mmCIF file of C-alpha atoms and ligand atoms in Angstrom:
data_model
loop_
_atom_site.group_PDB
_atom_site.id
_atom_site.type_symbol
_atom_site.label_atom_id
_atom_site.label_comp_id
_atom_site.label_asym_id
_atom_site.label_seq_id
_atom_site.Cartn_x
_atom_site.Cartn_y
_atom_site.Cartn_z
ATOM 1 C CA UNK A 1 0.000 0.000 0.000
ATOM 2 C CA UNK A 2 1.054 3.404 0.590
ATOM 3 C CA UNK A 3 5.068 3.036 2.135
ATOM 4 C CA UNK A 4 6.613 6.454 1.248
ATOM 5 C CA UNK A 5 5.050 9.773 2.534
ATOM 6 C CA UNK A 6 5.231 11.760 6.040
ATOM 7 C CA UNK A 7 5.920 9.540 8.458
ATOM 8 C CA UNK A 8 9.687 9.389 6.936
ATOM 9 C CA UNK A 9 11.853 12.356 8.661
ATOM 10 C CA UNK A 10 14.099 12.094 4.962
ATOM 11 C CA UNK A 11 10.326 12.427 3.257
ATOM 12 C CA UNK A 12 8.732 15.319 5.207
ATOM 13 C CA UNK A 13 12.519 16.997 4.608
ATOM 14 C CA UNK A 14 11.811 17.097 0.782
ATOM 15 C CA UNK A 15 8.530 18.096 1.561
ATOM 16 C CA UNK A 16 8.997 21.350 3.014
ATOM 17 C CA UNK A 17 10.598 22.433 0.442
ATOM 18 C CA UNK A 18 7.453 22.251 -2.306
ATOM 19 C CA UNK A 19 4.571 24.369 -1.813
ATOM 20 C CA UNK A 20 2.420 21.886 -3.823
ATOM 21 C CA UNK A 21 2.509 17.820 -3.425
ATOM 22 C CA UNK A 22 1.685 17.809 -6.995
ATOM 23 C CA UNK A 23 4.985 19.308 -7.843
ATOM 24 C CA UNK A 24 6.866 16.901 -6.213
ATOM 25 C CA UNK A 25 4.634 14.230 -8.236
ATOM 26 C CA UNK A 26 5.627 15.821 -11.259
ATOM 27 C CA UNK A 27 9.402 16.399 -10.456
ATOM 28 C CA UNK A 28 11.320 12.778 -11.987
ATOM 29 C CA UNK A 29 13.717 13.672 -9.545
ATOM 30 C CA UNK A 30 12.756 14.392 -6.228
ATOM 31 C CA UNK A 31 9.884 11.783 -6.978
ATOM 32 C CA UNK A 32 12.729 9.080 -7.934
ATOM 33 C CA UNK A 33 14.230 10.117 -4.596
ATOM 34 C CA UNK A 34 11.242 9.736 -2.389
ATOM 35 C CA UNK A 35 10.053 6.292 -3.930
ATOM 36 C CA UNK A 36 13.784 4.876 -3.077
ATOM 37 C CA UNK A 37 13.577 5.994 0.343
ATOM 38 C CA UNK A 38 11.280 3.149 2.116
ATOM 39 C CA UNK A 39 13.462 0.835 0.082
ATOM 40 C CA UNK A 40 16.955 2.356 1.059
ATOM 41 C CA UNK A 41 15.777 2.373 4.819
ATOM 42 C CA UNK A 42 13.859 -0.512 4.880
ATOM 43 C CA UNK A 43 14.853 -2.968 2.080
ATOM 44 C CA UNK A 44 11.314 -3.757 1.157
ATOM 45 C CA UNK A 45 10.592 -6.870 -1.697
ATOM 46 C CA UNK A 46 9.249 -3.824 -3.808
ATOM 47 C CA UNK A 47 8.867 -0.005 -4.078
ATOM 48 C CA UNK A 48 5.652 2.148 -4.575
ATOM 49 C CA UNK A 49 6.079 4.622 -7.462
ATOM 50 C CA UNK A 50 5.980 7.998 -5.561
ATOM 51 C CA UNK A 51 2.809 9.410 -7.224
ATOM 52 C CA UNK A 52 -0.853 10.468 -6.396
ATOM 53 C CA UNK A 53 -4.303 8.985 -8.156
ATOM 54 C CA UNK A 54 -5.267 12.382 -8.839
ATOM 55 C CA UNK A 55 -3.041 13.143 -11.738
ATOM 56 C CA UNK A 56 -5.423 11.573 -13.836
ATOM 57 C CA UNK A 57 -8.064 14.495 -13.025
ATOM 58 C CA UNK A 58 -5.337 16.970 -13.410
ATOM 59 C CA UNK A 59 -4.510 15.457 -16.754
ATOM 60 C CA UNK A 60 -8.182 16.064 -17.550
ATOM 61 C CA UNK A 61 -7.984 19.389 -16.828
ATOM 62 C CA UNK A 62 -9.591 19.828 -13.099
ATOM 63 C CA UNK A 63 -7.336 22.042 -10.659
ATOM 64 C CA UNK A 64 -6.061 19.701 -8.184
ATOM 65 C CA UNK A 65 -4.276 20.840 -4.901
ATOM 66 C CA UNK A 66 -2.970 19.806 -1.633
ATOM 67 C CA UNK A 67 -2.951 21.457 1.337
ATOM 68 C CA UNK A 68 -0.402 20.695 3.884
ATOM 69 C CA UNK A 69 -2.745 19.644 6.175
ATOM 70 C CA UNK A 70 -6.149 18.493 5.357
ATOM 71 C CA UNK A 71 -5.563 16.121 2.092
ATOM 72 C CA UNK A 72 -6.588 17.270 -1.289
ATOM 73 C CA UNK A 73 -8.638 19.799 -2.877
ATOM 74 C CA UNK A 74 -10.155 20.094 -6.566
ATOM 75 C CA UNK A 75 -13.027 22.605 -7.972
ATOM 76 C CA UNK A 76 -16.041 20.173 -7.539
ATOM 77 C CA UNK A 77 -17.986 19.230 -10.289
ATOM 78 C CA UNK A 78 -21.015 19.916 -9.220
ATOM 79 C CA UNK A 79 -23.922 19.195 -12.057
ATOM 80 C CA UNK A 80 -23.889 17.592 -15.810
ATOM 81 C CA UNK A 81 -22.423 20.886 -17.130
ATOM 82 C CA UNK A 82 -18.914 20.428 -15.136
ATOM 83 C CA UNK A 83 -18.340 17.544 -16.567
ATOM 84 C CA UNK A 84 -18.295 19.239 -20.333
ATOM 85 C CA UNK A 85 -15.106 21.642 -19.464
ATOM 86 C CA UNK A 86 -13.160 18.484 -18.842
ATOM 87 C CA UNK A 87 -10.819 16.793 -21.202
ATOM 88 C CA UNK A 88 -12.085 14.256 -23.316
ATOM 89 C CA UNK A 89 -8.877 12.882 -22.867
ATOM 90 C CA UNK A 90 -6.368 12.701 -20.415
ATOM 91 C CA UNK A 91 -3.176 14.682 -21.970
ATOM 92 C CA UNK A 92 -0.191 12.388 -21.717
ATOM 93 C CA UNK A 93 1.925 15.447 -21.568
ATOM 94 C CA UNK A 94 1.237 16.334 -18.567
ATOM 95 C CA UNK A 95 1.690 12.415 -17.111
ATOM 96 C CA UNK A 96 5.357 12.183 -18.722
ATOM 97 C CA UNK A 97 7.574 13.283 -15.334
ATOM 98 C CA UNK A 98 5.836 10.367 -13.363
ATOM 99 C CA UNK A 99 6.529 7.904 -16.795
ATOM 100 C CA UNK A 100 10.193 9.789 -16.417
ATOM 101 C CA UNK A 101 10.459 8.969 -12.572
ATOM 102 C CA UNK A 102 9.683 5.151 -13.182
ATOM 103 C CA UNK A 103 12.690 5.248 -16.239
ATOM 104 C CA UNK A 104 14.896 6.784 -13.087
ATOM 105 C CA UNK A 105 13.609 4.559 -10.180
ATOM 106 C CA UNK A 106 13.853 0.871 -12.670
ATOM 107 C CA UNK A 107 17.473 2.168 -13.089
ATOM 108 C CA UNK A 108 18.580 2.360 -9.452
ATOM 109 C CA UNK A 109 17.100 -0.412 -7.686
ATOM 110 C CA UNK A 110 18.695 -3.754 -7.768
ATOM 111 C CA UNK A 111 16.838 -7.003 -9.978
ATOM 112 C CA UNK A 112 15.704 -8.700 -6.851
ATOM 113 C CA UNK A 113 13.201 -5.077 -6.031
ATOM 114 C CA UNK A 114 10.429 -5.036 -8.046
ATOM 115 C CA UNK A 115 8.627 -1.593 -9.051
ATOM 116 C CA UNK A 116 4.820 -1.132 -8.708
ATOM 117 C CA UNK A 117 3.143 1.323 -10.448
ATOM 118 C CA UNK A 118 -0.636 2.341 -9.363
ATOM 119 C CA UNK A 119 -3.423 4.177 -10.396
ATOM 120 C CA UNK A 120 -7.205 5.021 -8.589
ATOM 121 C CA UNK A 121 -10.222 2.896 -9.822
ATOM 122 C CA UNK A 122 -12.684 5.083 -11.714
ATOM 123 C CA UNK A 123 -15.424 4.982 -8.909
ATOM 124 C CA UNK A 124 -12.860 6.478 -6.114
ATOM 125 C CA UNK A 125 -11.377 9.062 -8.797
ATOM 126 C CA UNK A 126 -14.666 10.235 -9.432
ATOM 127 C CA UNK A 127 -15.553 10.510 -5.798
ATOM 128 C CA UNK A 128 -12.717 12.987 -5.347
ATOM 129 C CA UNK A 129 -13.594 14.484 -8.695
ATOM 130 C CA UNK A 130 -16.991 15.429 -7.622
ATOM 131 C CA UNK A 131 -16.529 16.268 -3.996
ATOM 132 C CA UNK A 132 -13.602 18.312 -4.602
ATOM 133 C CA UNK A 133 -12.367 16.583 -1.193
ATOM 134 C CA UNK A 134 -12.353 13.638 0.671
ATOM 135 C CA UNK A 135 -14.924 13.025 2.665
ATOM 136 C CA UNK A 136 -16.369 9.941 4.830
ATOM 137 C CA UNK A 137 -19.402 8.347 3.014
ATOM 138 C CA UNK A 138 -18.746 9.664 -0.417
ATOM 139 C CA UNK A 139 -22.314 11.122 -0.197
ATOM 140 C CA UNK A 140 -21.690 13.516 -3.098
ATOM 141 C CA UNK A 141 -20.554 11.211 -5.569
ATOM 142 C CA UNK A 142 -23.347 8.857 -4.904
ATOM 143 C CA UNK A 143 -25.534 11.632 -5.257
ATOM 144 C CA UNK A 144 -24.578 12.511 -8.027
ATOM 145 C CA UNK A 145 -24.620 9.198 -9.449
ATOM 146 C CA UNK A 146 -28.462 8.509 -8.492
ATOM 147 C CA UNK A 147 -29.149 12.114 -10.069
ATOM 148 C CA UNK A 148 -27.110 12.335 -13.145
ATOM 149 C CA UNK A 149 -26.812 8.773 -13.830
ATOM 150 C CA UNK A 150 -25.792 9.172 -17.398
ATOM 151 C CA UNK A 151 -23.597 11.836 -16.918
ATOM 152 C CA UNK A 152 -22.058 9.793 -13.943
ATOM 153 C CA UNK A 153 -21.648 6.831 -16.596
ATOM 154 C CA UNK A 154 -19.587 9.312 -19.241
ATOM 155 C CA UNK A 155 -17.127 10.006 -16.026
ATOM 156 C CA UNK A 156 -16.632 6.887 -15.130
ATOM 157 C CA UNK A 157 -15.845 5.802 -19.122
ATOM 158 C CA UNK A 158 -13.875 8.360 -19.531
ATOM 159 C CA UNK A 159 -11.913 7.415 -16.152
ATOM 160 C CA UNK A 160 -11.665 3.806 -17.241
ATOM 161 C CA UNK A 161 -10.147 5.325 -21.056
ATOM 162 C CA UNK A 162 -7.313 7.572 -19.416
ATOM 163 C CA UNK A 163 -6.593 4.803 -16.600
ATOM 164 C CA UNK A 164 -5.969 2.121 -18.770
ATOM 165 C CA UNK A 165 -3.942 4.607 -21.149
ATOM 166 C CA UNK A 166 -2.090 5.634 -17.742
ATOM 167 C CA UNK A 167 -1.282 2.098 -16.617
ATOM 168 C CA UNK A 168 -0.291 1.308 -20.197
ATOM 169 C CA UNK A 169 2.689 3.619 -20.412
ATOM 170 C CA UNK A 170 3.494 2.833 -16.492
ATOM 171 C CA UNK A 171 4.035 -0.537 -17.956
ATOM 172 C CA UNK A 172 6.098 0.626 -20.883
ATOM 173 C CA UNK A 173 8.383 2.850 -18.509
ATOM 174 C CA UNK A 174 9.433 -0.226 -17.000
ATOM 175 C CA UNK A 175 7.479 -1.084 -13.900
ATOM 176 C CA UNK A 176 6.546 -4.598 -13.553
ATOM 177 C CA UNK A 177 3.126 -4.665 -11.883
ATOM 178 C CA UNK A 178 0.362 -2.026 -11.017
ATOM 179 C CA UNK A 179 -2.236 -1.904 -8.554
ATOM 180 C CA UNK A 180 -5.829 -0.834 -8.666
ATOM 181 C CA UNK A 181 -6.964 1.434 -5.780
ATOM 182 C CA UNK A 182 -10.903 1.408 -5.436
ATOM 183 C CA UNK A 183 -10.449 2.629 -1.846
ATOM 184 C CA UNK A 184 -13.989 3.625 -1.602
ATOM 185 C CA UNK A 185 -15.174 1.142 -2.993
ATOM 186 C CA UNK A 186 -16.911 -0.343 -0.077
ATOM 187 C CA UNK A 187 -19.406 2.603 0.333
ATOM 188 C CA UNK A 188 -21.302 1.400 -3.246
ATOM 189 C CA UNK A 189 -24.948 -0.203 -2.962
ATOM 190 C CA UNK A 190 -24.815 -4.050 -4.305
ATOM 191 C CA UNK A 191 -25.889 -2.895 -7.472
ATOM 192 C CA UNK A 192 -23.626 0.294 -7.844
ATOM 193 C CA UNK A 193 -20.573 -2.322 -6.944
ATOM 194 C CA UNK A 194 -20.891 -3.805 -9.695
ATOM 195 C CA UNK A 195 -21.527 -0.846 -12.501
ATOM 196 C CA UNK A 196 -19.324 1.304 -10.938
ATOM 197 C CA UNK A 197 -16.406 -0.776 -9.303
ATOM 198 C CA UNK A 198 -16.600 -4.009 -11.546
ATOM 199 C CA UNK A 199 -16.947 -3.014 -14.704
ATOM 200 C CA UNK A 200 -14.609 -0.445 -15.008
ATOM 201 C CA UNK A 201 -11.873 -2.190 -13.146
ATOM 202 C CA UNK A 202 -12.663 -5.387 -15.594
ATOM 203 C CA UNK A 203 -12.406 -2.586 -18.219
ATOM 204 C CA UNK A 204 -9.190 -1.427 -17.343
ATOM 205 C CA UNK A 205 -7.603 -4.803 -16.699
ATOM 206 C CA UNK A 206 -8.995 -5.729 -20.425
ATOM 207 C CA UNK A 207 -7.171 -2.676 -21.988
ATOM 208 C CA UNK A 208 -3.889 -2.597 -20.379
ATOM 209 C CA UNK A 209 -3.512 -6.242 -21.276
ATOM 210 C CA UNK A 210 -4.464 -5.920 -24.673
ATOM 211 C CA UNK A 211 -1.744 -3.461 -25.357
ATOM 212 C CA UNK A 212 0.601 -4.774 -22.702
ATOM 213 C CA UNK A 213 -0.483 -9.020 -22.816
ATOM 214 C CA UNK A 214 1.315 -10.217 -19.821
ATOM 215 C CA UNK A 215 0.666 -7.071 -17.277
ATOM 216 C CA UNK A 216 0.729 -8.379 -13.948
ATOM 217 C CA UNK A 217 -2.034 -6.742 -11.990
ATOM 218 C CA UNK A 218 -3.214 -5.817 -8.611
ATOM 219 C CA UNK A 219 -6.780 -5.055 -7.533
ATOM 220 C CA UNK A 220 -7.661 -3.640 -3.662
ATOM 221 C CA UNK A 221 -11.720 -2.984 -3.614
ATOM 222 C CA UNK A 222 -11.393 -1.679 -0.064
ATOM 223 C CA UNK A 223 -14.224 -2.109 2.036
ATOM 224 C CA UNK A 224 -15.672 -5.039 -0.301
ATOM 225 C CA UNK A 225 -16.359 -7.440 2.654
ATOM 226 C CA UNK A 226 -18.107 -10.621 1.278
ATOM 227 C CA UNK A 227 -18.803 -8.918 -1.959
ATOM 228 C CA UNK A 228 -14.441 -9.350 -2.423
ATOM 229 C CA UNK A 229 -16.093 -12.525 -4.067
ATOM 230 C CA UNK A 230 -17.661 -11.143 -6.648
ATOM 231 C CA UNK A 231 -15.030 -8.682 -7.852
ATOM 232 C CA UNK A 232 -12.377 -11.815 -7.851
ATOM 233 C CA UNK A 233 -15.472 -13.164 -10.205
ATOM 234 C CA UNK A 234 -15.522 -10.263 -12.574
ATOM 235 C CA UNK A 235 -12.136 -8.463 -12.459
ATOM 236 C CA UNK A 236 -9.386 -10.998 -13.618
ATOM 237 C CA UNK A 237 -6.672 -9.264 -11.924
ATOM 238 C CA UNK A 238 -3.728 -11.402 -10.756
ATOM 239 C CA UNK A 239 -3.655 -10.392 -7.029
ATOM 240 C CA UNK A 240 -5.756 -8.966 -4.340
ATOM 241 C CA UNK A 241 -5.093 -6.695 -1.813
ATOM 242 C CA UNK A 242 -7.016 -7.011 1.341
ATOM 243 C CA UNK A 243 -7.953 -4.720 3.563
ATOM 244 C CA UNK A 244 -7.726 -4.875 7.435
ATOM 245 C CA UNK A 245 -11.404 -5.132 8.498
ATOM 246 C CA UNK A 246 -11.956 -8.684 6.243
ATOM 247 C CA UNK A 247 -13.028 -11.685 7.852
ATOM 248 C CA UNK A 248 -9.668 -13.853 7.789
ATOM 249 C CA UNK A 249 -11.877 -17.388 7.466
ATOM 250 C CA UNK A 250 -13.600 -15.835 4.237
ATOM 251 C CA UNK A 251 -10.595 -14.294 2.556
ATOM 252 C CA UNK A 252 -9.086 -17.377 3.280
ATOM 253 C CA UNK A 253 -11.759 -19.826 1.998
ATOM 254 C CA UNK A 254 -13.017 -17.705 -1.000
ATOM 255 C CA UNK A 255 -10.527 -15.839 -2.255
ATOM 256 C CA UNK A 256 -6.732 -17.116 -1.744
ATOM 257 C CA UNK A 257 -8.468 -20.361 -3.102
ATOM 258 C CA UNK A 258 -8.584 -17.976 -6.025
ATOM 259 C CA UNK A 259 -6.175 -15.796 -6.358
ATOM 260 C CA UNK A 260 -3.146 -14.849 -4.479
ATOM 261 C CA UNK A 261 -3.827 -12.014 -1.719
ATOM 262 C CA UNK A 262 -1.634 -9.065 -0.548
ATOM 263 C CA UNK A 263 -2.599 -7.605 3.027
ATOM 264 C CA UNK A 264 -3.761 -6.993 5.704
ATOM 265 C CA UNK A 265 -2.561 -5.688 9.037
ATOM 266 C CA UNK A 266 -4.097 -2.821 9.969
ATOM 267 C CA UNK A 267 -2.207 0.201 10.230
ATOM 268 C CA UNK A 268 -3.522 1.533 13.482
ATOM 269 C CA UNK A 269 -2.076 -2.146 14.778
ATOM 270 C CA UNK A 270 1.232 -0.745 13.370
ATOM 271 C CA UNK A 271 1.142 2.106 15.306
ATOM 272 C CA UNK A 272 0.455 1.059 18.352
ATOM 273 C CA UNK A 273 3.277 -1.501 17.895
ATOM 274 C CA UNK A 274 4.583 -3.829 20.769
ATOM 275 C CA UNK A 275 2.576 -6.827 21.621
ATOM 276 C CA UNK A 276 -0.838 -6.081 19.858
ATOM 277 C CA UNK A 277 1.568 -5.359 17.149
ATOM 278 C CA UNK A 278 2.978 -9.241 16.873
ATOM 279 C CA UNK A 279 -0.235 -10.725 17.725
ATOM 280 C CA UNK A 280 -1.850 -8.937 14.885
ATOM 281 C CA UNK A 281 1.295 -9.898 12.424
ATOM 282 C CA UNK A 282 1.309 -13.420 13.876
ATOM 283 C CA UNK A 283 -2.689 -13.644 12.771
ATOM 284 C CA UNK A 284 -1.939 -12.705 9.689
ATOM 285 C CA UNK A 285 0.855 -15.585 8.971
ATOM 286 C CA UNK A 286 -1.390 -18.163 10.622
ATOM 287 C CA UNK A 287 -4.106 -17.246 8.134
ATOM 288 C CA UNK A 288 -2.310 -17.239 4.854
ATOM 289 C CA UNK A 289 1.449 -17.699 4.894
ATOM 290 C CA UNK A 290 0.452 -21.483 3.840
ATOM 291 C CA UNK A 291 -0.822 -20.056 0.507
ATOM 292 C CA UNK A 292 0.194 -17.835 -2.091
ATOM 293 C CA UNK A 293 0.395 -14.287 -0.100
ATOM 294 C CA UNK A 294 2.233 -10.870 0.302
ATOM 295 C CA UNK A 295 2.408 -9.832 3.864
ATOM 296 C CA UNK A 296 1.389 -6.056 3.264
ATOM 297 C CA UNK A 297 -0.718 -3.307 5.268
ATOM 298 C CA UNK A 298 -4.558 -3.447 5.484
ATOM 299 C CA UNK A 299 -4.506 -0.304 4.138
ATOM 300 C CA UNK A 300 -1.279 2.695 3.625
ATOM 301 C CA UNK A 301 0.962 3.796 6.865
ATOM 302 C CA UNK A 302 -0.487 6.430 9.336
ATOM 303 C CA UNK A 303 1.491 9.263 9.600
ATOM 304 C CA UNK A 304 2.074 9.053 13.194
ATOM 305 C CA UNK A 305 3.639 5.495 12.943
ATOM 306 C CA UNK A 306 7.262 5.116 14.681
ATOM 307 C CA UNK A 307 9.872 3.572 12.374
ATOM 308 C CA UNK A 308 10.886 1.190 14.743
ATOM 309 C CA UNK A 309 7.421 -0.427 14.827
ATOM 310 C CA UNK A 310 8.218 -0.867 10.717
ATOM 311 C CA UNK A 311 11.319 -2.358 11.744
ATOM 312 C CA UNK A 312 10.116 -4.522 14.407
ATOM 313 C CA UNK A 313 7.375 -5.511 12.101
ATOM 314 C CA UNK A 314 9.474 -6.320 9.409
ATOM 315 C CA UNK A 315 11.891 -8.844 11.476
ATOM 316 C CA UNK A 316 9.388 -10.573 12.908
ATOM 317 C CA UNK A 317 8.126 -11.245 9.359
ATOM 318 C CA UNK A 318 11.361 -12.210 7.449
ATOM 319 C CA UNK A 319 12.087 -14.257 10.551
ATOM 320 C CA UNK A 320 8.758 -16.400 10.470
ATOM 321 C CA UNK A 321 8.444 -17.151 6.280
HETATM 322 O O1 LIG B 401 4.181 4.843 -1.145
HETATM 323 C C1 LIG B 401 3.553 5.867 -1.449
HETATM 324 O O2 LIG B 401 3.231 6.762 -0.676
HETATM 325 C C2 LIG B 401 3.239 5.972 -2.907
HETATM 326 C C3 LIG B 401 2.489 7.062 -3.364
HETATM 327 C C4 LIG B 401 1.009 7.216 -3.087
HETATM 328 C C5 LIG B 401 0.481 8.449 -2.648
HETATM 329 N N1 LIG B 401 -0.864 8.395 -2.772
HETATM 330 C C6 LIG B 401 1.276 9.596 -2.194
HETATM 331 C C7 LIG B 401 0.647 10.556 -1.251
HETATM 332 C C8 LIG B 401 -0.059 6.364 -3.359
HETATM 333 C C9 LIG B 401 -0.039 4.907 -3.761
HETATM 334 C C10 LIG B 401 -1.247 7.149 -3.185
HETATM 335 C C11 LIG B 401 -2.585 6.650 -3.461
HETATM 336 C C12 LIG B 401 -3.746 7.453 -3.090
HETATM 337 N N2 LIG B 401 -3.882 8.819 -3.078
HETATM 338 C C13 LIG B 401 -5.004 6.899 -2.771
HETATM 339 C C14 LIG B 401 -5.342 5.415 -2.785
HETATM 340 C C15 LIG B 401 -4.746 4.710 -1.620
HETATM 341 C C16 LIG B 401 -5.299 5.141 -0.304
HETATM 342 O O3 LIG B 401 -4.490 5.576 0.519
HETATM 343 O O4 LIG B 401 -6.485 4.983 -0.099
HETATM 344 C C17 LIG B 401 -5.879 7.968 -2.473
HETATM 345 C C18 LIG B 401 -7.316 7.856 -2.031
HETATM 346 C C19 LIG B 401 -5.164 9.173 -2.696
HETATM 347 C C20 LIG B 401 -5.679 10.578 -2.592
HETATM 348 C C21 LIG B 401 -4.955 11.314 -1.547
HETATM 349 N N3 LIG B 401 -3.650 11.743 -1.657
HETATM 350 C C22 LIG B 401 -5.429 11.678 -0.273
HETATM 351 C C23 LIG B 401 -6.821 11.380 0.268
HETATM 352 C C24 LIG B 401 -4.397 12.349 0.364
HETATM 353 C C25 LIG B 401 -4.450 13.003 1.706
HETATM 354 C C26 LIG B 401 -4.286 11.988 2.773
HETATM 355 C C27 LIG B 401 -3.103 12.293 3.591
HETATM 356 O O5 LIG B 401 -2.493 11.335 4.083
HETATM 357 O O6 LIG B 401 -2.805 13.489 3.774
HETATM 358 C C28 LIG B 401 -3.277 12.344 -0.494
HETATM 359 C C29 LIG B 401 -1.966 12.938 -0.220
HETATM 360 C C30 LIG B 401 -0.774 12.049 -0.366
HETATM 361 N N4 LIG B 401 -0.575 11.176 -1.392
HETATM 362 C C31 LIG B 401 0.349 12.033 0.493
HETATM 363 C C32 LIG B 401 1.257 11.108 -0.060
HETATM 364 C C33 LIG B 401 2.636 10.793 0.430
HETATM 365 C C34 LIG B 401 0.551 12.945 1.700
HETATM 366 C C35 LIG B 401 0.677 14.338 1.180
HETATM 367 C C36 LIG B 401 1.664 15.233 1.877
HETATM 368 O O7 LIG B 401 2.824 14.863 2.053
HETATM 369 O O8 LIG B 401 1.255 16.356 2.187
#
């Protein structure tokens, strides 16, 4: 999940020094930099290409910002008209620092460190897209979908077309798997799972292997719960991530009888480190060390988390697989 961002002192150092996140995003450089950090300090199995999902609706022309505190902020679209002054397309030009930064980053680390790239499903893009923020239930973007359900549909196309274009060059710039965040992808009525989180993830996967035939692929429908079953079902992605809140019997059972899983200790557990710390880890390996698995976070690293819970955390795991 997410490994780089602020709670690394060497991170928040190249931080202060942009005014806006996106610039460092966009800055092959400094972006290299901070994706080899975890990976320099850590010596993690693979990095996470130092990036945001929302350069996609930047590439489509909505303002995107970051405040320092507070998480992002875009000009919300708020009715069927908003959606007309985007893009049709997403323009490439604007993606080719983070295609530069993976060129840099596959460079520098050594054979045995793989490189993911990553991009956001089309249903949590959207959500950000149309709130201009985050928020809790994702009430606008629902909203907006029960309202403006064709316009809602166009979005989400048009998500799925510049995604798939995004992962496809991602590929080409030398990474050697991507993931799929749909991190809100749990607050979706059964029916709305499917059109909106489905679909377009089977969409994407479709495309990116039709231009790119052996792309190994990630998929991490956070918040699925039992419906995890039905998006192993319908998106034929080669791995899934699981998030911390999913029953370990059922992800067990139903889907890494499937597919391989990545996951899931939750990052408050990592936090808190110490004993709740290894009992949570220790869960974890009972449940699916036997099968094919990636021990990974539930979800990305809090930005309060001590390093040497990471490090504990990551000898007690090289020490039992
Ligand atoms: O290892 C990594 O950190 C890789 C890069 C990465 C970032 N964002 C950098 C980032 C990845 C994989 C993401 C994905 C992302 N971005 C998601 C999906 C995964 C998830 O966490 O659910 C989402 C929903 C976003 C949108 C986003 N970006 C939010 C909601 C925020 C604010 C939250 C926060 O922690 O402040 C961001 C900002 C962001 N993206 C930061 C980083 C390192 C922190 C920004 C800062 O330093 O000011």
């Amino acid at each position: 999940m997410r490994q780089a961002g602020r709670y690394l002192p060497e991170y928040r150092a190249i931080r202060r020094k942009a005014d806006n996140f996106l610039d460092l995003c966009f800055n092959p450089k400094l972006a290299a930099e901070i994706t080899l950090q975890p990976i320099r300090r850590f010596a993690f199995d693979a990095a996470v290409l130092f990036s945001d999902i929302l350069v996609i609706p930047h590439a489509l022309g909505q303002r995107v910002s970051f405040e320092q505190a507070g998480g992002p902020r875009l000009e919300a679209l708020k009715d069927e008209s908003a959606l007309g002054k985007l893009r049709p397309e997403i323009d490439q030009g604007v993606l080719e620092p983070v295609y530069e930064t993976i060129e840099r980053v596959a460079k520098e680390l050594p054979e045995s460190v793989a490189l993911l790239g990553f991009c956001g499903a089309p249903w949590t893009v959207a959500t950000y897209m149309i709130a201009g923020m985050g928020t809790s239930d994702q009430l606008p973007a629902r909203e907006f979908a029960y309202r403006h359900p064709e316009a809602f549909a166009a979005l989400i196309d048009s998500l799925v077309e510049g995604s798939a274009a995004y992962l496809i060059r991602q590929f080409k710039a030398g990474v050697d798997a991507v993931q799929i965040f749909d991190t809100w992808a749990g607050v979706l009525p059964p029916d709305g799972f499917h059109r909106y989180c489905i679909e377009p993830c089977a969409k994407i996967v479709a495309k990116a292997r039709k231009d790119v035939p052996n792309a190994k692929m990630i998929g991490f429908p956070r918040g699925a719960g039992t419906r995890l079953k039905n998006y192993v079902a319908g998106v034929p992605v080669d791995a899934v991530g699981l998030d911390w809140m999913i029953d370990f019997d059922f992800a067990r059972d139903e889907i890494q009888s499937r597919r391989p899983v990545q996951g899931n200790l939750d990052p408050l557990a990592l936090l808190i480190g110490g004993k709740t710390l290894d009992a949570a880890t220790d869960r974890i390996i009972e449940a699916f060390a036997s099968g094919p698995f990636i021990f990974n976070l539930g979800h990305g690293v809090l930005p309060a988390t001590p390093i040497a819970h990471i490090e504990r955390l990551i000898a007690r795991v090289r020490s039992l697989c």
